[in-house]
mmCIF file of C-alpha atoms in Angstrom:
data_model
loop_
_atom_site.group_PDB
_atom_site.id
_atom_site.type_symbol
_atom_site.label_atom_id
_atom_site.label_comp_id
_atom_site.label_asym_id
_atom_site.label_seq_id
_atom_site.Cartn_x
_atom_site.Cartn_y
_atom_site.Cartn_z
ATOM 1 C CA MET A 1 -4.585 5.276 9.002
ATOM 2 C CA ALA A 2 -4.945 2.467 6.200
ATOM 3 C CA LEU A 3 -2.055 0.347 4.622
ATOM 4 C CA ILE A 4 -0.848 2.555 1.736
ATOM 5 C CA SER A 5 0.843 2.271 -2.042
ATOM 6 C CA ALA A 6 3.768 3.642 -3.029
ATOM 7 C CA GLU A 7 2.572 5.579 -5.626
ATOM 8 C CA LYS A 8 0.921 7.996 -3.057
ATOM 9 C CA ASP A 9 3.056 7.416 0.016
ATOM 10 C CA PRO A 10 5.310 11.230 0.559
ATOM 11 C CA MET A 11 7.019 10.247 3.875
ATOM 12 C CA GLY A 12 7.994 7.380 3.278
ATOM 13 C CA GLN A 13 9.853 8.590 -0.520
ATOM 14 C CA ALA A 14 11.388 11.452 1.577
ATOM 15 C CA ILE A 15 12.527 8.445 4.402
ATOM 16 C CA ALA A 16 13.891 6.362 0.744
ATOM 17 C CA ASP A 17 16.035 9.040 -0.553
ATOM 18 C CA TYR A 18 17.239 10.211 2.986
ATOM 19 C CA TYR A 19 18.898 7.709 3.381
ATOM 20 C CA ARG A 20 19.870 6.993 -0.528
ATOM 21 C CA THR A 21 20.905 9.994 -0.629
ATOM 22 C CA GLY A 22 21.441 11.963 2.890
ATOM 23 C CA GLU A 23 18.640 14.806 0.993
ATOM 24 C CA ALA A 24 15.263 15.979 1.411
ATOM 25 C CA LYS A 25 13.606 17.310 -0.615
ATOM 26 C CA ARG A 26 10.389 19.465 1.476
ATOM 27 C CA LEU A 27 8.096 16.837 2.794
ATOM 28 C CA ARG A 28 4.400 19.292 3.009
ATOM 29 C CA VAL A 29 2.259 19.033 5.739
ATOM 30 C CA ILE A 30 -1.140 20.268 4.491
ATOM 31 C CA SER A 31 -4.646 21.098 6.547
ATOM 32 C CA SER A 32 -7.472 23.066 6.120
ATOM 33 C CA MET A 33 -7.794 24.044 9.654
ATOM 34 C CA PHE A 34 -4.066 25.595 9.852
ATOM 35 C CA ASP A 35 -1.075 26.054 7.584
ATOM 36 C CA GLU A 36 0.983 24.949 5.780
ATOM 37 C CA ASP A 37 4.082 23.109 7.325
ATOM 38 C CA GLU A 38 7.158 20.567 6.799
ATOM 39 C CA ILE A 39 8.443 18.028 9.077
ATOM 40 C CA PRO A 40 12.636 18.014 8.189
ATOM 41 C CA VAL A 41 12.948 14.992 6.798
ATOM 42 C CA SER A 42 16.636 14.740 8.592
ATOM 43 C CA THR A 43 14.287 14.349 12.455
ATOM 44 C CA LEU A 44 12.958 11.364 11.483
ATOM 45 C CA PHE A 45 16.660 9.447 11.184
ATOM 46 C CA ARG A 46 18.147 11.229 15.345
ATOM 47 C CA GLY A 47 19.690 8.976 16.990
ATOM 48 C CA ALA A 48 19.342 8.224 21.131
ATOM 49 C CA GLU A 49 21.434 11.448 21.815
ATOM 50 C CA GLN A 50 18.956 13.909 19.695
ATOM 51 C CA MET A 51 16.181 12.609 20.727
ATOM 52 C CA ASN A 52 14.229 14.468 23.390
ATOM 53 C CA ALA A 53 13.380 14.588 27.235
ATOM 54 C CA MET A 54 9.795 13.278 26.203
ATOM 55 C CA GLU A 55 10.813 10.229 24.173
ATOM 56 C CA ARG A 56 13.750 9.258 26.740
ATOM 57 C CA THR A 57 11.783 8.757 29.279
ATOM 58 C CA ALA A 58 9.565 5.983 27.058
ATOM 59 C CA LEU A 59 12.892 4.280 25.781
ATOM 60 C CA ASP A 60 13.874 3.646 29.471
ATOM 61 C CA ALA A 61 9.689 2.782 30.979
ATOM 62 C CA VAL A 62 9.429 -0.416 27.928
ATOM 63 C CA TYR A 63 9.436 -3.274 28.992
ATOM 64 C CA GLY A 64 9.146 -6.700 27.700
ATOM 65 C CA ARG A 65 8.823 -7.727 23.995
ATOM 66 C CA ILE A 66 7.834 -4.469 22.704
ATOM 67 C CA LEU A 67 5.553 -2.945 19.142
ATOM 68 C CA ASP A 68 6.723 0.549 17.469
ATOM 69 C CA VAL A 69 3.751 1.674 15.673
ATOM 70 C CA GLY A 70 3.578 4.197 12.868
ATOM 71 C CA ALA A 71 8.052 3.248 13.474
ATOM 72 C CA GLY A 72 8.626 5.794 10.252
ATOM 73 C CA SER A 73 11.986 5.270 9.480
ATOM 74 C CA GLY A 74 13.336 2.910 12.360
ATOM 75 C CA CYS A 75 14.516 5.565 15.342
ATOM 76 C CA HIS A 76 13.441 4.245 17.731
ATOM 77 C CA SER A 77 13.571 0.809 17.237
ATOM 78 C CA LEU A 78 16.851 1.067 16.636
ATOM 79 C CA VAL A 79 17.649 2.460 20.067
ATOM 80 C CA LEU A 80 15.478 -0.237 21.845
ATOM 81 C CA GLN A 81 17.299 -3.287 19.163
ATOM 82 C CA GLU A 82 20.822 -1.980 20.799
ATOM 83 C CA ARG A 83 20.026 -2.447 24.047
ATOM 84 C CA GLY A 84 18.889 -5.958 23.715
ATOM 85 C CA TYR A 85 15.446 -6.135 22.944
ATOM 86 C CA SER A 86 12.738 -7.738 20.902
ATOM 87 C CA VAL A 87 11.295 -5.392 18.844
ATOM 88 C CA THR A 88 8.435 -5.031 16.058
ATOM 89 C CA ALA A 89 7.966 -2.498 13.985
ATOM 90 C CA ILE A 90 4.963 -1.660 12.300
ATOM 91 C CA ASP A 91 3.557 0.800 9.872
ATOM 92 C CA VAL A 92 1.418 1.549 7.171
ATOM 93 C CA SER A 93 4.324 3.511 4.155
ATOM 94 C CA PRO A 94 5.921 0.431 2.949
ATOM 95 C CA LEU A 95 8.194 3.048 1.800
ATOM 96 C CA SER A 96 9.413 3.756 5.128
ATOM 97 C CA VAL A 97 9.371 -0.182 5.899
ATOM 98 C CA GLU A 98 11.591 -0.950 3.036
ATOM 99 C CA THR A 99 14.029 1.902 4.815
ATOM 100 C CA MET A 100 13.993 0.061 8.013
ATOM 101 C CA ARG A 101 15.401 -2.920 7.226
ATOM 102 C CA LYS A 102 17.494 -1.434 4.891
ATOM 103 C CA ARG A 103 18.762 0.769 8.376
ATOM 104 C CA GLY A 104 18.793 -3.116 10.651
ATOM 105 C CA VAL A 105 15.464 -3.518 12.236
ATOM 106 C CA GLU A 106 15.703 -6.926 12.605
ATOM 107 C CA ASP A 107 11.677 -7.188 12.425
ATOM 108 C CA ALA A 108 9.582 -3.881 10.416
ATOM 109 C CA ARG A 109 6.001 -5.242 9.054
ATOM 110 C CA TRP A 110 4.130 -3.063 6.334
ATOM 111 C CA ALA A 111 1.351 -3.193 8.689
ATOM 112 C CA ASP A 112 -2.142 -1.095 10.054
ATOM 113 C CA PHE A 113 -2.292 -2.232 13.600
ATOM 114 C CA TYR A 114 -5.586 -2.050 13.849
ATOM 115 C CA GLU A 115 -6.351 -4.834 10.968
ATOM 116 C CA MET A 116 -2.563 -6.225 11.031
ATOM 117 C CA GLU A 117 -2.531 -10.649 12.068
ATOM 118 C CA CYS A 118 -1.109 -11.384 15.906
ATOM 119 C CA ASP A 119 0.248 -14.256 16.298
ATOM 120 C CA THR A 120 1.923 -12.716 19.569
ATOM 121 C CA ARG A 121 0.965 -10.186 22.208
ATOM 122 C CA TYR A 122 2.836 -7.261 22.590
ATOM 123 C CA ASP A 123 4.290 -6.106 26.905
ATOM 124 C CA THR A 124 4.772 -2.420 25.355
ATOM 125 C CA LEU A 125 3.463 -0.699 23.149
ATOM 126 C CA LEU A 126 5.337 2.491 21.317
ATOM 127 C CA MET A 127 3.474 4.843 19.880
ATOM 128 C CA LEU A 128 5.858 7.943 19.747
ATOM 129 C CA MET A 129 5.376 11.530 17.635
ATOM 130 C CA ASN A 130 2.003 12.245 18.590
ATOM 131 C CA GLY A 131 1.071 7.682 18.422
ATOM 132 C CA SER A 132 -2.306 9.550 19.547
ATOM 133 C CA GLY A 133 -3.167 10.516 15.708
ATOM 134 C CA ILE A 134 -3.987 7.200 15.000
ATOM 135 C CA ILE A 135 -7.130 7.494 16.157
ATOM 136 C CA GLY A 136 -7.999 9.896 14.520
ATOM 137 C CA THR A 137 -10.823 11.554 15.727
ATOM 138 C CA LEU A 138 -12.524 10.279 19.051
ATOM 139 C CA GLN A 139 -15.191 8.554 17.320
ATOM 140 C CA GLY A 140 -12.633 5.688 17.254
ATOM 141 C CA MET A 141 -11.599 5.897 20.809
ATOM 142 C CA GLU A 142 -13.393 3.033 21.288
ATOM 143 C CA ARG A 143 -11.766 0.934 18.939
ATOM 144 C CA PHE A 144 -8.483 2.151 19.555
ATOM 145 C CA PHE A 145 -9.521 0.021 23.259
ATOM 146 C CA ASP A 146 -10.404 -2.309 21.638
ATOM 147 C CA ARG A 147 -7.409 -2.857 19.693
ATOM 148 C CA LEU A 148 -5.622 -3.020 22.819
ATOM 149 C CA ASP A 149 -7.210 -5.398 24.616
ATOM 150 C CA ARG A 150 -6.520 -8.015 21.993
ATOM 151 C CA ILE A 151 -3.058 -7.346 21.720
ATOM 152 C CA LEU A 152 -1.889 -6.933 24.504
ATOM 153 C CA ALA A 153 -0.296 -8.804 26.636
ATOM 154 C CA PRO A 154 -1.387 -9.540 30.369
ATOM 155 C CA GLY A 155 -0.125 -6.857 32.715
ATOM 156 C CA GLY A 156 0.803 -4.665 29.047
ATOM 157 C CA GLN A 157 1.039 -1.019 28.124
ATOM 158 C CA VAL A 158 1.035 1.201 26.618
ATOM 159 C CA LEU A 159 3.270 4.131 26.300
ATOM 160 C CA MET A 160 1.748 7.052 24.309
ATOM 161 C CA ASP A 161 2.354 10.829 22.999
ATOM 162 C CA SER A 162 0.160 13.635 22.104
ATOM 163 C CA SER A 163 -0.606 17.518 23.122
ATOM 164 C CA ASP A 164 -3.545 19.583 23.756
ATOM 165 C CA LEU A 165 -4.303 22.132 21.127
ATOM 166 C CA ARG A 166 -6.662 24.244 23.741
ATOM 167 C CA TYR A 167 -3.103 26.828 23.808
ATOM 168 C CA VAL A 168 -4.344 27.097 19.440
ATOM 169 C CA TYR A 169 -7.909 28.265 19.623
ATOM 170 C CA GLU A 170 -6.987 30.398 23.032
ATOM 171 C CA ASP A 171 -7.676 33.890 23.923
ATOM 172 C CA GLU A 172 -5.296 36.689 26.026
ATOM 173 C CA GLU A 173 -7.706 36.204 28.893
ATOM 174 C CA GLY A 174 -7.590 31.958 28.465
ATOM 175 C CA GLU A 175 -11.109 31.748 27.482
ATOM 176 C CA MET A 176 -10.699 28.817 24.881
ATOM 177 C CA ASP A 177 -11.885 30.673 21.501
ATOM 178 C CA TRP A 178 -13.620 28.092 20.129
ATOM 179 C CA ASN A 179 -17.719 26.555 19.122
ATOM 180 C CA PRO A 180 -18.434 22.813 20.973
ATOM 181 C CA GLU A 181 -20.754 22.567 17.618
ATOM 182 C CA TRP A 182 -17.794 22.155 15.674
ATOM 183 C CA GLY A 183 -16.394 18.974 16.916
ATOM 184 C CA TYR A 184 -13.174 18.368 19.107
ATOM 185 C CA TYR A 185 -10.486 21.251 19.269
ATOM 186 C CA GLY A 186 -7.683 17.878 18.644
ATOM 187 C CA GLU A 187 -10.016 16.231 15.512
ATOM 188 C CA VAL A 188 -6.869 17.501 12.666
ATOM 189 C CA ASP A 189 -6.897 16.371 8.756
ATOM 190 C CA TYR A 190 -3.408 16.229 7.295
ATOM 191 C CA ARG A 191 -2.440 15.253 3.717
ATOM 192 C CA MET A 192 1.455 15.146 2.657
ATOM 193 C CA GLN A 193 3.435 16.374 -0.015
ATOM 194 C CA TYR A 194 6.690 15.294 -1.179
ATOM 195 C CA GLY A 195 6.853 16.493 -4.969
ATOM 196 C CA ARG A 196 5.014 15.264 -7.485
ATOM 197 C CA VAL A 197 3.660 12.241 -4.285
ATOM 198 C CA LYS A 198 0.271 13.763 -2.602
ATOM 199 C CA GLY A 199 -1.195 11.181 -0.308
ATOM 200 C CA GLU A 200 -4.623 10.372 0.534
ATOM 201 C CA PRO A 201 -6.766 12.441 3.487
ATOM 202 C CA PHE A 202 -6.851 11.180 6.398
ATOM 203 C CA ASP A 203 -7.636 12.120 10.198
ATOM 204 C CA TRP A 204 -4.952 12.499 13.195
ATOM 205 C CA LEU A 205 -6.038 13.459 17.068
ATOM 206 C CA TYR A 206 -4.954 14.769 19.187
ATOM 207 C CA VAL A 207 -6.048 14.605 22.910
ATOM 208 C CA ASP A 208 -5.548 16.353 25.245
ATOM 209 C CA LEU A 209 -5.363 14.584 28.694
ATOM 210 C CA GLU A 210 -7.790 14.351 31.438
ATOM 211 C CA THR A 211 -9.878 13.401 28.065
ATOM 212 C CA LEU A 212 -7.992 10.651 27.222
ATOM 213 C CA LYS A 213 -8.673 9.688 31.028
ATOM 214 C CA ARG A 214 -12.288 9.480 30.684
ATOM 215 C CA TYR A 215 -11.994 7.246 27.181
ATOM 216 C CA ALA A 216 -10.349 5.134 29.416
ATOM 217 C CA GLU A 217 -12.282 5.223 32.242
ATOM 218 C CA GLU A 218 -14.301 4.538 29.813
ATOM 219 C CA ASN A 219 -13.387 1.070 29.087
ATOM 220 C CA GLY A 220 -11.305 0.010 30.909
ATOM 221 C CA TYR A 221 -8.505 1.132 31.581
ATOM 222 C CA CYS A 222 -6.203 3.875 34.182
ATOM 223 C CA VAL A 223 -3.711 6.739 32.436
ATOM 224 C CA THR A 224 -0.752 7.923 33.691
ATOM 225 C CA LEU A 225 0.798 10.871 33.294
ATOM 226 C CA LEU A 226 4.384 10.185 32.733
ATOM 227 C CA ALA A 227 5.932 13.367 31.850
ATOM 228 C CA LEU A 228 5.824 17.025 29.941
ATOM 229 C CA GLY A 229 7.014 18.393 26.900
ATOM 230 C CA GLU A 230 7.317 22.291 26.365
ATOM 231 C CA HIS A 231 4.861 22.463 23.221
ATOM 232 C CA TYR A 232 2.197 21.429 25.359
ATOM 233 C CA ASP A 233 2.988 18.040 24.347
ATOM 234 C CA TYR A 234 3.002 15.022 27.282
ATOM 235 C CA LEU A 235 3.847 11.407 27.591
ATOM 236 C CA ALA A 236 1.539 8.615 29.160
ATOM 237 C CA GLN A 237 1.587 5.226 30.134
ATOM 238 C CA LEU A 238 -1.971 3.328 29.631
ATOM 239 C CA LYS A 239 -2.414 -0.283 31.118
ATOM 240 C CA ARG A 240 -5.404 -2.935 31.988
ATOM 241 C CA LYS A 241 -6.975 -1.590 35.735
ATOM 242 C CA VAL A 242 -7.124 -4.741 37.670
ATOM 243 C CA ILE A 243 -11.065 -6.178 38.354
#
């Protein structure tokens, strides 16, 4: 996802409103593939005690210098700062970054993961809340792993969660009601709206674990499953293979 402007930043506006007043309107999530949904804005401000087991596993597994990708309101960065880690939090939403700074995130940057200038390499890339989404589509896998080559320190890791959407298309017998000619079933289009603020459409990737492992292998990485969630979601660690 490329950098967005404040005028087309529904999530950032929702985050800014909730931070300022403790209330927010509906943050709508619209897709051509599913019924309209919404994100409860209050959950974007959860503390460590409200985080689920998979998030806690990820936060316990970090090491070294950390890059929090798609940091939103900065909830994960703030927990890690309190634990003494050096964290850089990035987001394409300018209003989210502004709120992160107000909340006390010490190094919050308005930046695109794929385009940001890197004056250092990171030991841990934290990509939570369906972090695989920023890959966009399966065609974006090569670009994603090329970026990891450029931004990870030697021995570095990626902690990323995603979901297998297979369950959405399974019939009662467990067979997939999906034609491969339609593409990969985890490629989703989204658009967000908050009040009158409408965001631009964007691609979002939910990738099943086996597909992730296959692309990682092709690009010189290995994948380790760290945790399984309750809703077909999982947390994985990605690391460069040692030759």
